[in-house]
Short mmCIF file of C-alpha atoms in Angstrom, two decimals:
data_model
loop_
_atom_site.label_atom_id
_atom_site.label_comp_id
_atom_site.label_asym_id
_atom_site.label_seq_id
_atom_site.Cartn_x
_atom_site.Cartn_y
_atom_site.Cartn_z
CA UNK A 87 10.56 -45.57 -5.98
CA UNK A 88 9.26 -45.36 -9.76
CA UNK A 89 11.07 -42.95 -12.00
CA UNK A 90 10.14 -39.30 -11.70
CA UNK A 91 7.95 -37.30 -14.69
CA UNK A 92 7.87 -34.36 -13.00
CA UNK A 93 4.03 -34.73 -13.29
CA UNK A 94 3.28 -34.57 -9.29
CA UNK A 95 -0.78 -34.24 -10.44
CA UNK A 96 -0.07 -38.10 -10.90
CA UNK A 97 2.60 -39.04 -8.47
CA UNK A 98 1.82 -40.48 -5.27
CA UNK A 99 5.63 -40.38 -3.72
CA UNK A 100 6.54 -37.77 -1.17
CA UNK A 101 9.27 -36.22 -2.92
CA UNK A 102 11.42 -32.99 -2.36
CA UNK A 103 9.71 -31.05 -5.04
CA UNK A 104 6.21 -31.68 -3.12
CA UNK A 105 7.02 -31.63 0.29
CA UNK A 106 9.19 -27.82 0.26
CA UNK A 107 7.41 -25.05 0.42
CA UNK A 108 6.93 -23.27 -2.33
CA UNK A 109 7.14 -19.61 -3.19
CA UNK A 110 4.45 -18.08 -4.81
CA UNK A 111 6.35 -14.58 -5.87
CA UNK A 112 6.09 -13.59 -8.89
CA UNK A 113 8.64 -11.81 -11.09
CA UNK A 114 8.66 -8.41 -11.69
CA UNK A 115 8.72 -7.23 -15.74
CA UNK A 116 11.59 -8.17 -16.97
CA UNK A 117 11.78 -4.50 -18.28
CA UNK A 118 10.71 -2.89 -15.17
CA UNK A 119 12.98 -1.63 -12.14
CA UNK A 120 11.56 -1.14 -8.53
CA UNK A 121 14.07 -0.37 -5.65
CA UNK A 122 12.24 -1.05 -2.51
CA UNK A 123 8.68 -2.32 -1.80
CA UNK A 124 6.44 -0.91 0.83
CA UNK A 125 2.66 -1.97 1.50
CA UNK A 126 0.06 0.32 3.69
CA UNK A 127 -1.94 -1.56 5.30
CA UNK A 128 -4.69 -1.61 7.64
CA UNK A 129 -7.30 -3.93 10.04
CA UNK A 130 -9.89 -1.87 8.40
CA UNK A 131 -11.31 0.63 6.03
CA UNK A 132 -12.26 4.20 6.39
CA UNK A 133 -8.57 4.96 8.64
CA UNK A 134 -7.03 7.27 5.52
CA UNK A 135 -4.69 4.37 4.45
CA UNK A 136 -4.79 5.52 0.89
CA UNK A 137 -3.71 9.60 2.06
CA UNK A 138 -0.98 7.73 3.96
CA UNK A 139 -0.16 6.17 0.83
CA UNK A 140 -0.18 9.03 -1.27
CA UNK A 141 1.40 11.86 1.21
CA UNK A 142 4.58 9.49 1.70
CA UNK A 143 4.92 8.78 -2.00
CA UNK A 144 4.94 12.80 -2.36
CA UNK A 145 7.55 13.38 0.31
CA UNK A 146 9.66 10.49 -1.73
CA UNK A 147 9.18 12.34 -4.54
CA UNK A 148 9.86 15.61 -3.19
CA UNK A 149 13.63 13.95 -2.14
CA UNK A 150 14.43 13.43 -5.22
CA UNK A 151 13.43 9.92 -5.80
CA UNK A 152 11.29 8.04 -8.49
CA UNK A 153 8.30 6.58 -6.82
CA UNK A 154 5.35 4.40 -8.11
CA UNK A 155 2.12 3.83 -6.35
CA UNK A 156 0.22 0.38 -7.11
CA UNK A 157 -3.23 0.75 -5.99
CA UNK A 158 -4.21 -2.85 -4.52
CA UNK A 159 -7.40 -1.35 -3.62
CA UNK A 160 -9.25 -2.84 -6.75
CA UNK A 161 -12.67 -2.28 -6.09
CA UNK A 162 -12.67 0.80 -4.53
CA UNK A 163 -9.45 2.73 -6.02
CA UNK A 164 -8.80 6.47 -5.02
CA UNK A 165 -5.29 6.92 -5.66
CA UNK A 166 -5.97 8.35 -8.96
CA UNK A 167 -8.32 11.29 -8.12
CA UNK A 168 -6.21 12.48 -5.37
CA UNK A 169 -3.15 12.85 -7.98
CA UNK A 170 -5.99 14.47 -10.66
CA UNK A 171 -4.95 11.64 -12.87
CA UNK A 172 -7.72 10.72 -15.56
CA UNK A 173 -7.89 8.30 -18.97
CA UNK A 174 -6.68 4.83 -19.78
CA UNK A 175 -3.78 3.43 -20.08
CA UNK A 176 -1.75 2.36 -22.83
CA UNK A 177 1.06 -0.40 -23.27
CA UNK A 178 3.11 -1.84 -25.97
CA UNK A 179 4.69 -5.45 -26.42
CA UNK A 180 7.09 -4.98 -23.10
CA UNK A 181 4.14 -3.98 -20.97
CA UNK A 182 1.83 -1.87 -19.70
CA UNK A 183 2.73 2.18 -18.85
CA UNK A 184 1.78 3.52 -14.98
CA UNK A 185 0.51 6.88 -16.02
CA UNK A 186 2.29 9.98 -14.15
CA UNK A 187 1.30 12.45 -11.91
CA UNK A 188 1.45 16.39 -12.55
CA UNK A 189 4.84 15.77 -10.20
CA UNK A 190 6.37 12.74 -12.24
CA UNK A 191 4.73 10.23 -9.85
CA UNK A 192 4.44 6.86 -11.59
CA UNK A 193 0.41 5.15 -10.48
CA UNK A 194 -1.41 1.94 -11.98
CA UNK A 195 -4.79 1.43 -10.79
CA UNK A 196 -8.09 -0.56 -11.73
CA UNK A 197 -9.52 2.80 -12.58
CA UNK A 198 -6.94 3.23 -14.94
CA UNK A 199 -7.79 0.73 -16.88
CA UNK A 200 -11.72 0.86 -16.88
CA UNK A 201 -13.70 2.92 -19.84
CA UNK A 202 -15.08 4.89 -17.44
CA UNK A 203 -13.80 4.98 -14.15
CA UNK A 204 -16.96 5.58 -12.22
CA UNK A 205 -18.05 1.93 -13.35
CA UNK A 206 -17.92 -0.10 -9.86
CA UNK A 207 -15.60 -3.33 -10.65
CA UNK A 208 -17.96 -6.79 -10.09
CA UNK A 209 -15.39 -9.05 -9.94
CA UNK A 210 -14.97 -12.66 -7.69
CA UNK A 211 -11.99 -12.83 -5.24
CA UNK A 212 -9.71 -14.77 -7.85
CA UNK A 213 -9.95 -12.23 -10.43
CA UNK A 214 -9.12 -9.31 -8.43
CA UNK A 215 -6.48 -11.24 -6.93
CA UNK A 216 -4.76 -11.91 -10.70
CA UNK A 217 -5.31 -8.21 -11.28
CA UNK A 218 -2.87 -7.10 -8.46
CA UNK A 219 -0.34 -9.70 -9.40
CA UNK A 220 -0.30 -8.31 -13.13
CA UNK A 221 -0.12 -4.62 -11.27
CA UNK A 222 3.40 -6.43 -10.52
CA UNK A 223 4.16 -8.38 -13.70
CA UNK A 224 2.99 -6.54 -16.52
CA UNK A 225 3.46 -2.98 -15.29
CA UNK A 226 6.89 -0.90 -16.78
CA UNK A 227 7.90 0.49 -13.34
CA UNK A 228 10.75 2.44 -13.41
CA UNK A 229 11.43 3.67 -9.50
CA UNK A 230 13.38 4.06 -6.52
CA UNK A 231 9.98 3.50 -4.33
CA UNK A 232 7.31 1.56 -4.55
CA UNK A 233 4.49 1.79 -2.39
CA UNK A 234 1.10 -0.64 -2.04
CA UNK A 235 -2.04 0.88 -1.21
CA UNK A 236 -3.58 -2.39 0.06
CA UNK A 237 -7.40 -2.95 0.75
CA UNK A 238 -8.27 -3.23 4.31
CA UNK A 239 -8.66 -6.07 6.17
CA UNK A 240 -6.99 -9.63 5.81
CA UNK A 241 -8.92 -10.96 2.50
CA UNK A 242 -7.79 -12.67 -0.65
CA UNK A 243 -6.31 -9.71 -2.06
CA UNK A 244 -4.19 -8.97 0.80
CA UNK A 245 -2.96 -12.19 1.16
CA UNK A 246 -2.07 -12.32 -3.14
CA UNK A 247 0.06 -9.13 -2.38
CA UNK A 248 1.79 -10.41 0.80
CA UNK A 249 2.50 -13.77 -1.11
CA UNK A 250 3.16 -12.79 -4.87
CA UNK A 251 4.87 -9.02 -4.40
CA UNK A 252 8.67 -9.18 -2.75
CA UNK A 253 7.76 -6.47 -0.36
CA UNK A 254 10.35 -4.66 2.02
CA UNK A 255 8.17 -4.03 4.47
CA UNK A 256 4.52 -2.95 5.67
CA UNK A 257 3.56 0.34 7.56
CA UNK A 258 0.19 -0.10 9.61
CA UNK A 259 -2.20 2.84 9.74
CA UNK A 260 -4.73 3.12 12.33
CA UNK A 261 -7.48 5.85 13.96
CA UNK A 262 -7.64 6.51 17.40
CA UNK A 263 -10.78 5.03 18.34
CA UNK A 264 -11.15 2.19 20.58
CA UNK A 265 -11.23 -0.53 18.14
CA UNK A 266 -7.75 0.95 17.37
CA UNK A 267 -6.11 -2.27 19.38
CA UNK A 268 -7.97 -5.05 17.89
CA UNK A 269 -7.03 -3.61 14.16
CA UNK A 270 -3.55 -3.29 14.71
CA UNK A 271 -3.81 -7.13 16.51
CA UNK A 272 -5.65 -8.45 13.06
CA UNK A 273 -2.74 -6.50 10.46
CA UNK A 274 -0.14 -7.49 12.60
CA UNK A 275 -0.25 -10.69 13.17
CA UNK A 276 -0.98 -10.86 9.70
CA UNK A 277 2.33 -9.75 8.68
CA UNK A 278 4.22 -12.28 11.21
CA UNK A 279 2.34 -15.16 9.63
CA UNK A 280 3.32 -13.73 6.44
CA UNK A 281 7.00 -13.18 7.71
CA UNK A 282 6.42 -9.23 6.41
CA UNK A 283 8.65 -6.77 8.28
CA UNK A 284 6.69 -3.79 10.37
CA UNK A 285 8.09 -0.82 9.47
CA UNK A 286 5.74 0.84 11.97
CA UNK A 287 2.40 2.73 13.01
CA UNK A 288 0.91 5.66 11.56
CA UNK A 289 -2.18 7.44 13.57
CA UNK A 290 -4.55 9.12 11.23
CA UNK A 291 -7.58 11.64 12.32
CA UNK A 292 -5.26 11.86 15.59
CA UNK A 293 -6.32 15.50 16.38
CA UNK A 294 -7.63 18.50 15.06
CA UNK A 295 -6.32 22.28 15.30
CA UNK A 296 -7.86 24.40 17.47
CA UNK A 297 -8.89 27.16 14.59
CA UNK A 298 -8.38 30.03 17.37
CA UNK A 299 -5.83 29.05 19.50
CA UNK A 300 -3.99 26.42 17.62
CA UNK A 301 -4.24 23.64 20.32
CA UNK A 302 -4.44 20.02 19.64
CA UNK A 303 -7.73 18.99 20.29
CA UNK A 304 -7.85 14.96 20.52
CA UNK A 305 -10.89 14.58 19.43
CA UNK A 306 -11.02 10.41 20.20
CA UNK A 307 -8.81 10.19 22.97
CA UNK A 308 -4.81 10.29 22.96
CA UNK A 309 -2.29 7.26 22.64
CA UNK A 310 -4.50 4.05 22.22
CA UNK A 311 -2.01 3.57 18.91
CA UNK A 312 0.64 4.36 21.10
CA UNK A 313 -0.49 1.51 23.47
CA UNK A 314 -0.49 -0.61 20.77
CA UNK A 315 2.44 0.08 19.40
CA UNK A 316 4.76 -0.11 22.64
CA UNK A 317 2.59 -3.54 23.07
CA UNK A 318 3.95 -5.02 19.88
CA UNK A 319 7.51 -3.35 20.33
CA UNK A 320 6.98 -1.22 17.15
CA UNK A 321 7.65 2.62 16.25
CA UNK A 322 4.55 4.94 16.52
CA UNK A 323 5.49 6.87 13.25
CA UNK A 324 3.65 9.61 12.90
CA UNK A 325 0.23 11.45 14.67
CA UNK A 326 -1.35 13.01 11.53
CA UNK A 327 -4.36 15.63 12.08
CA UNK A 328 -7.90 15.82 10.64
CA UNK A 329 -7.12 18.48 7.70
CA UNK A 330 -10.00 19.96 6.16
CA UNK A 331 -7.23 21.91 3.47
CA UNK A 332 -5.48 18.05 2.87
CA UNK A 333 -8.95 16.67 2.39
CA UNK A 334 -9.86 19.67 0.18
CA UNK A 335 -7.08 18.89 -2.21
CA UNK A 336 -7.43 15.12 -2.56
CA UNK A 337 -10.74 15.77 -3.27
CA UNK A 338 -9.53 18.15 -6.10
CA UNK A 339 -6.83 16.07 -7.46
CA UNK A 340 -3.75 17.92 -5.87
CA UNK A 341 -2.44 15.94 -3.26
CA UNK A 342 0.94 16.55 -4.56
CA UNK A 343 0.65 20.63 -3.17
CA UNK A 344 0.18 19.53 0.76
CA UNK A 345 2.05 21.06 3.01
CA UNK A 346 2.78 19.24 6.30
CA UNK A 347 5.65 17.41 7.98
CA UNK A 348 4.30 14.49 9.76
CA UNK A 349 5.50 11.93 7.70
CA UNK A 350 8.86 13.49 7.41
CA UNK A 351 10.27 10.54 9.91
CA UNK A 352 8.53 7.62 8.81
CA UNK A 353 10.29 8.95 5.58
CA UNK A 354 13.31 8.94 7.31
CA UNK A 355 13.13 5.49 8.13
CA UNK A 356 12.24 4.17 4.34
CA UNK A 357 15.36 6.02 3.14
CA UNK A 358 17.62 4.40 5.97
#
């Protein structure tokens, strides 16, 4: 065997370096501090992953705890206008500053960082993909709680977070239509491959209030995520309702003044 020059580009031997896997996480800004890591995730858009997202990082907040939201979601970020949270910006040598919420909640997203943040981001797999990671890098994160709005589906940029960002674990959000068991197959079997624990299921647009009687109406059927979740041997953590008031106030940039309590356990769970 020939003397090693730690250039493998040129190397034809088989040697320790080359044939271990390698990790590909990156390290978090030397000046930031993150506690633990949790990505939202789902098999597909348009389930309410990002009011998941946002509702648990208020009920975090609401216990006392610092919490950061990294929107993933690059090309179609919404985190900020449900916190009401407008402008650039800024950094300094150390890094770049997540902007804060009216409640103190620390947020970094594409839109942040764009001129004007109706401009739609054109950008190639790889770039978007770099963009995330530096979410992680370059960001001065200073919480307790961390949570990952991820982009649906299984692309490139969910596969950058699952690889480059340490997470602690991944909760799974799903609707109750029939496709509900073939999304929840796709996000988690992702996360085995990816050796990402499952936190649990969340069900969103489960039911709506009756406006006279209060009932639950179930609009698409009751406990297909359920199924699914007793299929995989995973908690269902929470049944949330279609809200007109909850949509009203994303839509107006106050997310943090929801009232409701049916997150309160898969809170529980992050805290234990």
């Amino acid at each position: 065997m020939s003397e090693c020059t730690h250039d493998c580009s040129s190397c034809g031997e088989s040697c320790a370096e080359r044939t271990e896997p390698q990790s590909l996480l990156k390290e978090l800004n030397p000046n930031a501090r993150v506690g633990k890591v949790y990505g939202v995730v789902s098999g597909k858009g348009g389930v309410g992953k990002s009011m998941v997202t946002s509702q648990l990082a208020v009920i975090m907040n609401r216990r006392g705890r610092q919490v950061g939201v990294l929107d993933a979601d690059v090309t179609g970020p919404s985190i900020p206008k449900a916190f009401g949270v407008h402008g650039q910006a800024v950094g300094s040598e150390q890094g770049i500053y997540p902007m804060l919420t009216p409640g103190g909640i620390q947020i970094m997203s594409t839109n942040l960082l764009l001129p004007n943040e109706t401009d739609p981001v054109i950008w190639r797999g790889p770039v978007i993909s770099g963009v995330v990671q530096q979410f992680w890098t370059d960001v001065l994160w200073n919480c307790d709680y961390l949570f990952v709005d991820m982009p649906p589906g299984t692309g490139d940029v969910s596969l950058s977070v699952f690889q480059s960002i340490p997470l602690d674990g991944i909760i799974v959000v799903a609707s109750p239509q029939d496709l509900v068991s073939m999304v929840v197959e796709k996000a988690v079997k992702m996360a085995e491959m990816m050796e990402v624990p499952i936190v649990g299921l969340v069900e969103n647009m489960s039911w709506v209030a009756c406006p006279d009687c209060g009932k639950k109406l179930y609009l698409f059927g009751q406990g297909k995520t359920a199924e699914a979740a007793k299929r995989h041997n995973l908690p269902l953590l929470a049944e949330m309702p279609i809200d007109p008031a909850l949509a009203a106030l994303a839509d107006a940039g106050k997310i943090e003044e929801f009232q409701g309590d049916w997150l309160d356990a898969a809170a529980n769970i992050l805290e234990q």
